[in-house]
Coordinates of C-alpha atoms and ligand atoms in Angstrom, one line a residue:
X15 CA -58.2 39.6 29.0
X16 CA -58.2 36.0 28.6
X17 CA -54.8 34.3 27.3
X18 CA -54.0 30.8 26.1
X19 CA -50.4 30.8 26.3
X20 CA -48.9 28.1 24.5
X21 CA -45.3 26.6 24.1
X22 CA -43.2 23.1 23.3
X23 CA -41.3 23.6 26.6
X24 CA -42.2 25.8 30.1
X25 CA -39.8 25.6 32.9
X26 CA -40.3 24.1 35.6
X27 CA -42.1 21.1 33.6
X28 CA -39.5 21.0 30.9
X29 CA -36.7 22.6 29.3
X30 CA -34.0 23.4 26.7
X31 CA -33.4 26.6 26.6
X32 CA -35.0 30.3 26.4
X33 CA -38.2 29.4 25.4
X34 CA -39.1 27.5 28.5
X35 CA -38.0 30.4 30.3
X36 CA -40.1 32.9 28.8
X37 CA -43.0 30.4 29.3
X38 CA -42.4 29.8 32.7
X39 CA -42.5 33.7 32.9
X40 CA -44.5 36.0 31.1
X41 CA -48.0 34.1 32.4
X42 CA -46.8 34.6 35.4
X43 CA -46.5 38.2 35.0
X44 CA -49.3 38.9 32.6
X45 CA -51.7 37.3 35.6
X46 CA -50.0 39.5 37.8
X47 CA -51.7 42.1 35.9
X48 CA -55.3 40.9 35.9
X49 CA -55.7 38.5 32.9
X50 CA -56.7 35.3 33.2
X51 CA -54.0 32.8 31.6
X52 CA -54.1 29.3 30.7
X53 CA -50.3 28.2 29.9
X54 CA -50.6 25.0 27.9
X55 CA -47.4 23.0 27.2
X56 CA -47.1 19.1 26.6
X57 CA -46.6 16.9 30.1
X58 CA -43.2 14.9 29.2
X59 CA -42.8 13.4 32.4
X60 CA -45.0 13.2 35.8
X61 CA -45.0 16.2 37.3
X62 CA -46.0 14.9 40.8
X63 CA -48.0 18.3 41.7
X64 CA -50.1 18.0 38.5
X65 CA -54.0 17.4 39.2
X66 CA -55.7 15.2 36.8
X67 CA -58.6 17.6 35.5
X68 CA -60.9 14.6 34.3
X69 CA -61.0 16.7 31.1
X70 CA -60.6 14.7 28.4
X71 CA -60.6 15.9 24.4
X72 CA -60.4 13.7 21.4
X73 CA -58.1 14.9 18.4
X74 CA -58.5 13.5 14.9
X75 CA -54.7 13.3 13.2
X76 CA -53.0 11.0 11.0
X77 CA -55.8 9.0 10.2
X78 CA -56.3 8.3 14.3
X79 CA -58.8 9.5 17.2
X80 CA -56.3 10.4 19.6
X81 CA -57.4 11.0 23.3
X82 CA -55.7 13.5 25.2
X83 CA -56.3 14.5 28.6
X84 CA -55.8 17.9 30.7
X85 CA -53.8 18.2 34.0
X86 CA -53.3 21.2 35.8
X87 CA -50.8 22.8 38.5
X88 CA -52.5 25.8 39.9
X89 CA -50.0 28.5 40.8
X90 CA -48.6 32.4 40.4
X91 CA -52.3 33.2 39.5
X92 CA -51.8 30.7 36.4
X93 CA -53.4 27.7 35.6
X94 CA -50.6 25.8 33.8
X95 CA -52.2 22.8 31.6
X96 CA -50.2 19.9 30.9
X97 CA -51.5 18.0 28.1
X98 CA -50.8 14.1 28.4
X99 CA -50.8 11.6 25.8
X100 CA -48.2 9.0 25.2
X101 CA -46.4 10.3 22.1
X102 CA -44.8 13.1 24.4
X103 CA -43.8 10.5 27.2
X104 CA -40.1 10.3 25.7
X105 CA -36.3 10.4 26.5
X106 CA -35.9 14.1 25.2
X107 CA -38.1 16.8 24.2
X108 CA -37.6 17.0 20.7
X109 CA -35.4 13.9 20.0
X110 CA -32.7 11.5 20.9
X111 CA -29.5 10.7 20.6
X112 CA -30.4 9.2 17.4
X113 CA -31.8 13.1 15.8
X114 CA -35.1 14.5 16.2
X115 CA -38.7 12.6 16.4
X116 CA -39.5 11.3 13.1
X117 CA -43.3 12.2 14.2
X118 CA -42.6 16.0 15.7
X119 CA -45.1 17.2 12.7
X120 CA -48.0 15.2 14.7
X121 CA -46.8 15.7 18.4
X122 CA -47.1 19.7 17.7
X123 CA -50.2 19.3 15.8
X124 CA -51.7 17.9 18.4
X125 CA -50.6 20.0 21.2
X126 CA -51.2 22.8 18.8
X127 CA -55.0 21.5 18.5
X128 CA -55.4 20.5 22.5
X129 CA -54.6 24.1 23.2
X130 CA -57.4 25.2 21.1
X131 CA -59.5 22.8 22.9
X132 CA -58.1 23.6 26.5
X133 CA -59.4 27.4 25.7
X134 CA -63.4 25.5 25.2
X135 CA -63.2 23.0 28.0
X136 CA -61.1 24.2 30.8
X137 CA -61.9 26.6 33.0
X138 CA -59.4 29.2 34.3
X139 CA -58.1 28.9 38.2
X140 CA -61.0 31.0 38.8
X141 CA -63.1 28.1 37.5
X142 CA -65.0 30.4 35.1
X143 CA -65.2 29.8 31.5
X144 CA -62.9 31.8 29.4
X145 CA -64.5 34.4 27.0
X146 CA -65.4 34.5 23.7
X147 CA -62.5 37.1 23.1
X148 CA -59.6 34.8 23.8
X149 CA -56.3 35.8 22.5
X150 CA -53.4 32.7 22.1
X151 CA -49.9 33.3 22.6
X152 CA -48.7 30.8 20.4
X153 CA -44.7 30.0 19.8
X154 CA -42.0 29.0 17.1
X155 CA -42.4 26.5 14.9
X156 CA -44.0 23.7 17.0
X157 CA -47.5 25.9 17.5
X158 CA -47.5 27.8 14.4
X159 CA -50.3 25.5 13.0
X160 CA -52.5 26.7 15.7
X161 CA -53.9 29.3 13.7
X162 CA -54.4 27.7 11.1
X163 CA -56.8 25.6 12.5
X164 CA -58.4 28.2 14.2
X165 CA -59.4 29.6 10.9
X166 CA -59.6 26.1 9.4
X167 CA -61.5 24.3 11.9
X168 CA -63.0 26.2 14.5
X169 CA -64.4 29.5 12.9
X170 CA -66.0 28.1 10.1
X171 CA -68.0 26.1 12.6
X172 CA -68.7 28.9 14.8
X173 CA -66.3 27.9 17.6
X174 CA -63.6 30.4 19.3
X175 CA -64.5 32.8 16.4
X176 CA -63.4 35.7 18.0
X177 CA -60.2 34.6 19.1
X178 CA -56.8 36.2 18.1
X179 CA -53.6 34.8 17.6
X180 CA -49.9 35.9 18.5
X181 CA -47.2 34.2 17.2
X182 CA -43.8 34.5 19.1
X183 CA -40.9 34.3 17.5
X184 CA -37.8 32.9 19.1
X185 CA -35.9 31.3 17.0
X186 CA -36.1 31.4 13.2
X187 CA -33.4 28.9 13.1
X188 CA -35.6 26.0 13.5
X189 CA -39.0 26.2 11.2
X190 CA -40.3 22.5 11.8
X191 CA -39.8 21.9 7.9
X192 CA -40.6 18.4 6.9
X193 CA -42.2 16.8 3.5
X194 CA -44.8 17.8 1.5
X195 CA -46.6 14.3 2.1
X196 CA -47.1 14.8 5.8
X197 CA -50.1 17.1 4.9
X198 CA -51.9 14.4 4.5
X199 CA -52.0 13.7 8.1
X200 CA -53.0 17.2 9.2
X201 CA -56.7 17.0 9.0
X202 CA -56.7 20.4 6.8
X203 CA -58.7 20.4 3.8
X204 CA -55.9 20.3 0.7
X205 CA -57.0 24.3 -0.1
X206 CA -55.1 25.3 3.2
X207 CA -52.0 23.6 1.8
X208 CA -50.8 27.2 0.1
X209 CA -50.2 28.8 3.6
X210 CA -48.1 25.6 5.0
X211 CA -45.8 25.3 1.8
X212 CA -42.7 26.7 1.1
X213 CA -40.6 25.5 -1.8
X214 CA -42.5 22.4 -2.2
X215 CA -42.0 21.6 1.8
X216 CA -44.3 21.5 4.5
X217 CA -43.1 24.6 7.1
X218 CA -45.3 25.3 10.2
X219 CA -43.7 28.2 11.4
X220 CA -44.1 30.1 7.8
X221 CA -47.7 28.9 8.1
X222 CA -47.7 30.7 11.5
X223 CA -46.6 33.7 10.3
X224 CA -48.7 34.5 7.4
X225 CA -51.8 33.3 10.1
X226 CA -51.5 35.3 12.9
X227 CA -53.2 38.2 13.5
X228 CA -49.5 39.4 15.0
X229 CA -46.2 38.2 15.4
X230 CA -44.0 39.2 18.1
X231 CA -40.4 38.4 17.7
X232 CA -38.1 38.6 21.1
X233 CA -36.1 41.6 20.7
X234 CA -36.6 45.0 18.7
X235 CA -33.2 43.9 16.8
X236 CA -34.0 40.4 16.0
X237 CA -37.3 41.9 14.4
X238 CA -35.5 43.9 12.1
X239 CA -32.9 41.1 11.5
X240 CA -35.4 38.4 10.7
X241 CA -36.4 40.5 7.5
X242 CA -33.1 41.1 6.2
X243 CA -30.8 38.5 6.6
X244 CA -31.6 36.1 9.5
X245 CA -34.7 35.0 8.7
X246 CA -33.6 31.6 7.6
X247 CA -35.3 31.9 3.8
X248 CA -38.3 33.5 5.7
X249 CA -37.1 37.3 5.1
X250 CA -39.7 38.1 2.4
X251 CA -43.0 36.0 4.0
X252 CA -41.7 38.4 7.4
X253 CA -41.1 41.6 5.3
X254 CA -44.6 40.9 3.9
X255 CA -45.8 41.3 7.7
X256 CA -43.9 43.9 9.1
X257 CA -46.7 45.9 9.8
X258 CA -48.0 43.5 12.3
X259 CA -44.1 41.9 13.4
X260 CA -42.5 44.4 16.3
X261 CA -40.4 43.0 19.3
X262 CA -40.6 42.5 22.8
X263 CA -37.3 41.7 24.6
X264 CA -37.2 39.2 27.4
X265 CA -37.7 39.9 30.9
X266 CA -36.4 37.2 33.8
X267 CA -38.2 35.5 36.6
X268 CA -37.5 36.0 40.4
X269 CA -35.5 32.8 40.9
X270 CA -32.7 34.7 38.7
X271 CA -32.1 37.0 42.2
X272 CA -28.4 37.0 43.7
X273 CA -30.7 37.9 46.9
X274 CA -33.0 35.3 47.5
X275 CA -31.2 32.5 45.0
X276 CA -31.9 29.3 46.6
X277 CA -29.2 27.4 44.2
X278 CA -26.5 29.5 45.8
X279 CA -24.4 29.3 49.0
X280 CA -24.1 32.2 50.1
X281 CA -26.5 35.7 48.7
X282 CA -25.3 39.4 47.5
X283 CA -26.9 42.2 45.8
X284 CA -25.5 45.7 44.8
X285 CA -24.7 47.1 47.5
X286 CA -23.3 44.0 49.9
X287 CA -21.0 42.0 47.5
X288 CA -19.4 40.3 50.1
X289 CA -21.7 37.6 49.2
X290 CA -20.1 37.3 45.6
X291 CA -16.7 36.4 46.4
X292 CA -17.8 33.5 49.2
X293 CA -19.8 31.6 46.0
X294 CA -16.6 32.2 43.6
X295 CA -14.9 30.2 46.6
X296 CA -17.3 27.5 46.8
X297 CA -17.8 27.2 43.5
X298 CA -13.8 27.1 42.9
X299 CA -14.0 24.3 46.0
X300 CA -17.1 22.1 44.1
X301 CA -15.3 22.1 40.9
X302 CA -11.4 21.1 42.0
X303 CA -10.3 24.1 41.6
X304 CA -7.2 26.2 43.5
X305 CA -9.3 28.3 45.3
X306 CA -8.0 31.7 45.1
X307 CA -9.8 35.2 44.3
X308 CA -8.4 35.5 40.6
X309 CA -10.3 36.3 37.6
X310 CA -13.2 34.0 36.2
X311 CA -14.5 33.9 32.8
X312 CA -17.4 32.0 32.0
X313 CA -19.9 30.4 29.3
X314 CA -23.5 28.5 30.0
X315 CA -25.0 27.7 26.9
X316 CA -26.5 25.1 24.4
X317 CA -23.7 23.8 22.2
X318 CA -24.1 24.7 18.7
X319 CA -22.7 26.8 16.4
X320 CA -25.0 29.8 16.8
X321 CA -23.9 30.0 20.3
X322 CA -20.2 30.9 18.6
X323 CA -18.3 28.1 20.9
X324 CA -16.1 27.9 18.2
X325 CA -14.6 31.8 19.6
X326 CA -14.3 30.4 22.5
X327 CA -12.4 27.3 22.1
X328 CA -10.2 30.0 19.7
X329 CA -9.4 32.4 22.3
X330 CA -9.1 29.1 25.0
X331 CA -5.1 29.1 25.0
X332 CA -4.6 32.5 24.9
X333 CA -7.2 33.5 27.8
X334 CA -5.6 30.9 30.0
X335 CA -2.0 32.1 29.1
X336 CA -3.4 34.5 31.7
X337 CA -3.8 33.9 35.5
X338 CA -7.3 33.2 34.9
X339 CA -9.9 30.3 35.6
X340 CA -12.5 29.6 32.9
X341 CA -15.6 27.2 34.1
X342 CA -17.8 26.4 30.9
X343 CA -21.3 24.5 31.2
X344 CA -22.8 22.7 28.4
X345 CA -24.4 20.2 26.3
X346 CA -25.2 19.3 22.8
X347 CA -22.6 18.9 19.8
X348 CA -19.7 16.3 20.2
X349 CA -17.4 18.6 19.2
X350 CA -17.5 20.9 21.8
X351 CA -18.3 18.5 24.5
X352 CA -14.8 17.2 23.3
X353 CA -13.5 20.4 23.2
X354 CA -14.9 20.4 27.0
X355 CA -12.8 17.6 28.3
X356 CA -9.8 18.9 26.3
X357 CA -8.9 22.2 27.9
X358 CA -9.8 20.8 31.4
X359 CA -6.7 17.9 30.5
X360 CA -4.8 20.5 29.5
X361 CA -5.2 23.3 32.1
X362 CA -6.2 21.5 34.9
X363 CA -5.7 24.2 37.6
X364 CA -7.4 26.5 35.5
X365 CA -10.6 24.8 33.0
X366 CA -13.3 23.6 33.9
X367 CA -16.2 22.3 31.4
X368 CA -19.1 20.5 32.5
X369 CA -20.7 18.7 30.3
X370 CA -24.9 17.9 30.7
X371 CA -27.5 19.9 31.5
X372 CA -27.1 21.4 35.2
X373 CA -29.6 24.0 36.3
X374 CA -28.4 24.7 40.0
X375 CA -24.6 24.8 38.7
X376 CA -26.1 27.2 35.7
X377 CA -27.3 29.6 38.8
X378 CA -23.8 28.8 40.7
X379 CA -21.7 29.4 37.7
X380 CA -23.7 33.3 37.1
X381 CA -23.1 34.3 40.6
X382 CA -19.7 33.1 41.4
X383 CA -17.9 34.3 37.6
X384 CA -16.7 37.9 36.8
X385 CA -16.7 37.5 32.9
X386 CA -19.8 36.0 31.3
X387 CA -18.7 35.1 27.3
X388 CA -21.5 35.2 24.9
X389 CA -20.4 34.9 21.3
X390 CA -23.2 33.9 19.7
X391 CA -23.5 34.2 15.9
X392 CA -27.3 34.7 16.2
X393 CA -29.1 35.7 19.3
X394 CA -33.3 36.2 19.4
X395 CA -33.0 38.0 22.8
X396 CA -30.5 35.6 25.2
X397 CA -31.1 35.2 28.5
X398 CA -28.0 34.4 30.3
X399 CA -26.4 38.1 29.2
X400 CA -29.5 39.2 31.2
X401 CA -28.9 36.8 34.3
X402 CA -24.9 37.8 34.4
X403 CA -25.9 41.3 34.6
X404 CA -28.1 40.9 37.8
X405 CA -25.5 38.6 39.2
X406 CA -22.2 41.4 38.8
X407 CA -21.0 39.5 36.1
X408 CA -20.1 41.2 32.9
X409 CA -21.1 39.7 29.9
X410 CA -18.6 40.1 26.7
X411 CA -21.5 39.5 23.7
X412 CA -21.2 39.7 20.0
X413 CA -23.3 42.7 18.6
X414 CA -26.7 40.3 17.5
X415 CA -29.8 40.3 18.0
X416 CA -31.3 41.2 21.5
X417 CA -27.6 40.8 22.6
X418 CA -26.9 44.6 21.4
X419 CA -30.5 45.7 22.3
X420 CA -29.9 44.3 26.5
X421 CA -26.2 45.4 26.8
X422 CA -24.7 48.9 26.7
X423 CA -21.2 48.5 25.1
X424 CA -18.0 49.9 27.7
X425 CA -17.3 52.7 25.1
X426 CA -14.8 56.1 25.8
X427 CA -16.8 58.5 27.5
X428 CA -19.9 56.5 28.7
X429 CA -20.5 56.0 32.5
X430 CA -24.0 53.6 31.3
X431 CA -21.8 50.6 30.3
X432 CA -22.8 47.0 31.5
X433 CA -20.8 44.7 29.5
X434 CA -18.8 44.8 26.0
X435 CA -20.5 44.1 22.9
X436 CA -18.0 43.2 19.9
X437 CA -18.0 42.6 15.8
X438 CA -17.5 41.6 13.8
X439 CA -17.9 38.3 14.8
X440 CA -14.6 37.0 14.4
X441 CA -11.8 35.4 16.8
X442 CA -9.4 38.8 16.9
X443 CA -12.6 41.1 18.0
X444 CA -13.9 38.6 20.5
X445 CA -10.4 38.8 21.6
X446 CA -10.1 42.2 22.3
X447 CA -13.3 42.2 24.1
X448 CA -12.5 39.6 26.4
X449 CA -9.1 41.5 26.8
X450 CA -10.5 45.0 27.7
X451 CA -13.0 42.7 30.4
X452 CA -9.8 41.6 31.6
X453 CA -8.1 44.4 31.6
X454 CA -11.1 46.9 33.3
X455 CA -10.8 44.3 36.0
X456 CA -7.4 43.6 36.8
X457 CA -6.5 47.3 36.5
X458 CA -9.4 49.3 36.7
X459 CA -11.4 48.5 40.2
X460 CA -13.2 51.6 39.8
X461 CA -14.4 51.0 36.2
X462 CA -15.7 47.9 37.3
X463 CA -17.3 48.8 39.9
X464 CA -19.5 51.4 38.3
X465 CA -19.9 49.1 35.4
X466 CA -21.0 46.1 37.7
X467 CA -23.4 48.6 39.6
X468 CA -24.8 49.7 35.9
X469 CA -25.4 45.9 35.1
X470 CA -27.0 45.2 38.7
X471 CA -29.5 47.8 38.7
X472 CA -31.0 47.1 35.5
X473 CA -34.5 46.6 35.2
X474 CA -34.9 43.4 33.4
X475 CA -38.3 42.9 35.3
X476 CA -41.2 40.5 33.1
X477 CA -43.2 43.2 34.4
X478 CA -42.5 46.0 31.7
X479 CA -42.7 43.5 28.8
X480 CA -45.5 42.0 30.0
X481 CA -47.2 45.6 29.7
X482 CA -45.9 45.7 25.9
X483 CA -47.4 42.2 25.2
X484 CA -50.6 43.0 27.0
X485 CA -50.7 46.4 24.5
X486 CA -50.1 43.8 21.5
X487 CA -52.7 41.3 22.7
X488 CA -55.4 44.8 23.3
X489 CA -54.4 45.8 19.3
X490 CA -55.6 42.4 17.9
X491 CA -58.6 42.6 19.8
X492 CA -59.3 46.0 19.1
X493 CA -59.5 45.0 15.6
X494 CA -62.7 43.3 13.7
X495 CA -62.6 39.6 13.1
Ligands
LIG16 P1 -31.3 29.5 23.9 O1 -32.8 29.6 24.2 O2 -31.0 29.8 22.5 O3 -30.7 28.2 24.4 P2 -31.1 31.6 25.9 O4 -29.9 32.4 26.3 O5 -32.3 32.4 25.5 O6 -30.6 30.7 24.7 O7 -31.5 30.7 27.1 C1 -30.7 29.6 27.5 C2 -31.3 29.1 28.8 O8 -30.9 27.8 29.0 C3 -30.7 29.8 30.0 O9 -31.6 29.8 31.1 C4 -29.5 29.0 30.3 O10 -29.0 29.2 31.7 C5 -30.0 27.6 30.1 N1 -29.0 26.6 29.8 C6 -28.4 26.4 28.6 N2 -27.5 25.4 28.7 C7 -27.6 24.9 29.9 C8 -27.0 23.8 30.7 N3 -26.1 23.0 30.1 N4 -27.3 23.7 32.0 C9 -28.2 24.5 32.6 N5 -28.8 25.5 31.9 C10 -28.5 25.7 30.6

């Protein structure tokens, strides 16, 4: 098959969180399987491998010829396209200290309409043309106009007119809404303005979902969710879909490996722990603190509410009433930040939080902790619940989203258990999880153990989602334009 794969973000080139994981990823491992993948995301900065492709497209918007050009890093079997032009050359992704990008409705558009036009005038790594057949994987809110100008723009003029469109959904939470005025700018003709609005507002990700010919949301959980009650207003436009909405949970990437990490200082896998306890150390030594072989709890994660930081700065005093250490890394609301700084004045031997974005302490942190905590309110999929459980650490999780679908609660009488999944969410449950965590590992070695083996040897390998995308991408193919 041929594959545009499309995203906002796509680690290595850039990153905030999940998404630019799963970008990073799944071409990877959908090329591993024979299909030839274009992933397109927007070049925010120079990426000093990139190869200017000469390509060059012109995109009508806002009243403007805009002229976007193709790079390319060829690797992994992918060809990953960076688009350039200057409106994504910014301090952030999405915004500054100041909010979000008052013009985030034309930067998407137009990465949104390069992708369409990377699928006509790039060629794949192989340097052949892509088919006729192409599927996009478009994602979230920032690409969900793509298919509407496939069916706006290109079909009626008899270009990419049997191309198909996912939509992945991986966040509900943020749906790109802006006002009704901005349609102006679009370049759609005013009849298409029905599938965009929703209560009078312009929203591109409910114009992605009734578009699509699929939607693919990031755990078999969230899917359900996102039609009931955590859809974000979108419950009914979803439930109108379900037929063609299933989900997909996440897989993780090679460089998430205890074995071969290169972030870490020294390497372990399940059966040769050794490793484990000598990056506790180091890690105790790079971050000031005693170093000593005593319990330690953990969090990585955006800060914001749906990550439930809140539990944690509740459960804070009495956690470390405990001969404990508890290393946080962060960024994003002041609050926490503050709360950050707080506990490591106040229990300096034991508190840590480290406040930026750190992606070689993120790797650090997994392998040296015991505890992982994971309260989120909301959670698509998650991905750091999945890392912990390849690194031996055992992730306490609120029962969301793909949280409950990836972890298999410590219950009586269950020798599968890889973690403890609490609710409701509330301080006194997330309490007694973290206790019982505590308490299997102070008391319990052999508990642990088998519970740290159970997490270890879990297959959370791209590979077996990738073979349930490739089966959703065959199903819109299979079916007439
Ligand atoms: P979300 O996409 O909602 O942020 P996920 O759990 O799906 O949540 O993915 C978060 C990703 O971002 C993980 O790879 C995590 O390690 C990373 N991450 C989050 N905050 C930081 C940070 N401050 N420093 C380094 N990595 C971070």
């Amino acid at each position: 098959m041929d594959i545009v794969w499309v995203a906002s973000e796509m680690a290595p080139f850039s990153k905030t969180g999940g998404l630019a994981d799963v970008a990073g990823a799944l071409p990877k491992a959908l090329a591993g399987r024979g299909h030839r993948v274009l992933a397109v995301s927007p070049m925010y900065k120079d990426v000093p491998e990139a190869v200017d492709t000469g390509i060059k497209v012109i995109v009508h918007l806002f009243g403007h010829d805009h002229l976007v050009r193709y790079f390319a890093v060829d690797r992994d079997g992918v060809r990953w396209v960076l688009v350039a032009h200057s409106s994504f050359r910014r301090e952030g992704i999405y915004g500054d200290s100041k909010g979000a990008y008052g013009d985030n409705l034309f930067r998407y558009a137009l990465l949104s309409r390069a992708a369409l036009e990377a699928a006509r005038f790039v060629p794949g790594l192989d340097g052949q043309w892509l088919g006729d057949d192409v599927v996009f994987h478009a994602n979230d809110w920032h690409t969900g106009l793509l298919p509407v100008y496939l069916h706006a723009l290109y079909r009626p003029a008899g270009v990419l007119r049997r191309a198909r469109v996912v939509l992945g959904l991986h966040n509900l939470g943020h749906q790109g809404t802006t006002h009704a005025e901005e349609f102006g700018g679009l370049d759609l003709a005013g009849r298409w303005w029905g599938h965009l609005d929703f209560h009078g507002y312009l929203n591109p990700l409910k114009a992605g979902v009734v578009t699509s010919d699929a939607l693919v949301a990031v755990s078999p959980t969230y899917a359900k969710q996102i039609m009931h009650d955590q859809g974000f207003g979108l419950e009914s436009v979803l439930r109108a879909r379900r037929t063609d909405l299933i989900g997909i949970p996440n897989g993780i990437g090679p460089e998430w490996d205890p074995a071969n990490d290169t972030h870490l200082p020294a390497h372990f896998d399940v059966d040769h722990l050794e490793g484990k306890k000598a990056c506790k150390a180091a890690l105790q030594r790079e971050l000031g603190l005693p170093v000593r072989d005593v319990p330690m709890f953990s969090m990585i994660s955006r800060l914001d509410y749906q990550k439930g930081v809140d539990l944690v700065q509740s459960i804070t005093p009495w956690l470390l009433s405990n001969d404990v250490q508890l290393v946080m890394l962060g960024s994003g609301s002041k609050e926490y930040e503050a709360f950050f700084r707080r506990a490591e004045q106040r229990w300096p031997r034991q508190a840590r939080g480290w406040v930026g974005f750190n992606e070689a302490l993120a790797h650090r942190i997994e392998a040296a902790a015991d505890v992982f905590l994971m309260p989120s309110r909301f959670e698509p999929c998650g991905l750091n619940q999945l890392y912990s459980m390849r690194y031996g650490t055992l992730p306490v999780v609120h029962g969301t989203g793909g949280l409950v679908d990836t972890v298999t609660n410590a219950s009586p009488g269950r020798d599968d258990a890889t973690g403890w999944v609490f609710r409701p969410h509330e301080v006194d449950a997330f309490q007694q999880a973290v206790g019982w965590a505590l308490l299997t590992l102070t008391r319990y070695p052999a508990a642990w153990a088998k519970m740290q083996r159970n997490a270890m040897l879990r297959d959370s390998s791209w590979d077996r989602s990738a073979a349930l995308y490739e089966a959703v991408y065959g199903n819109v193919l299979a079916r007439p334009v």
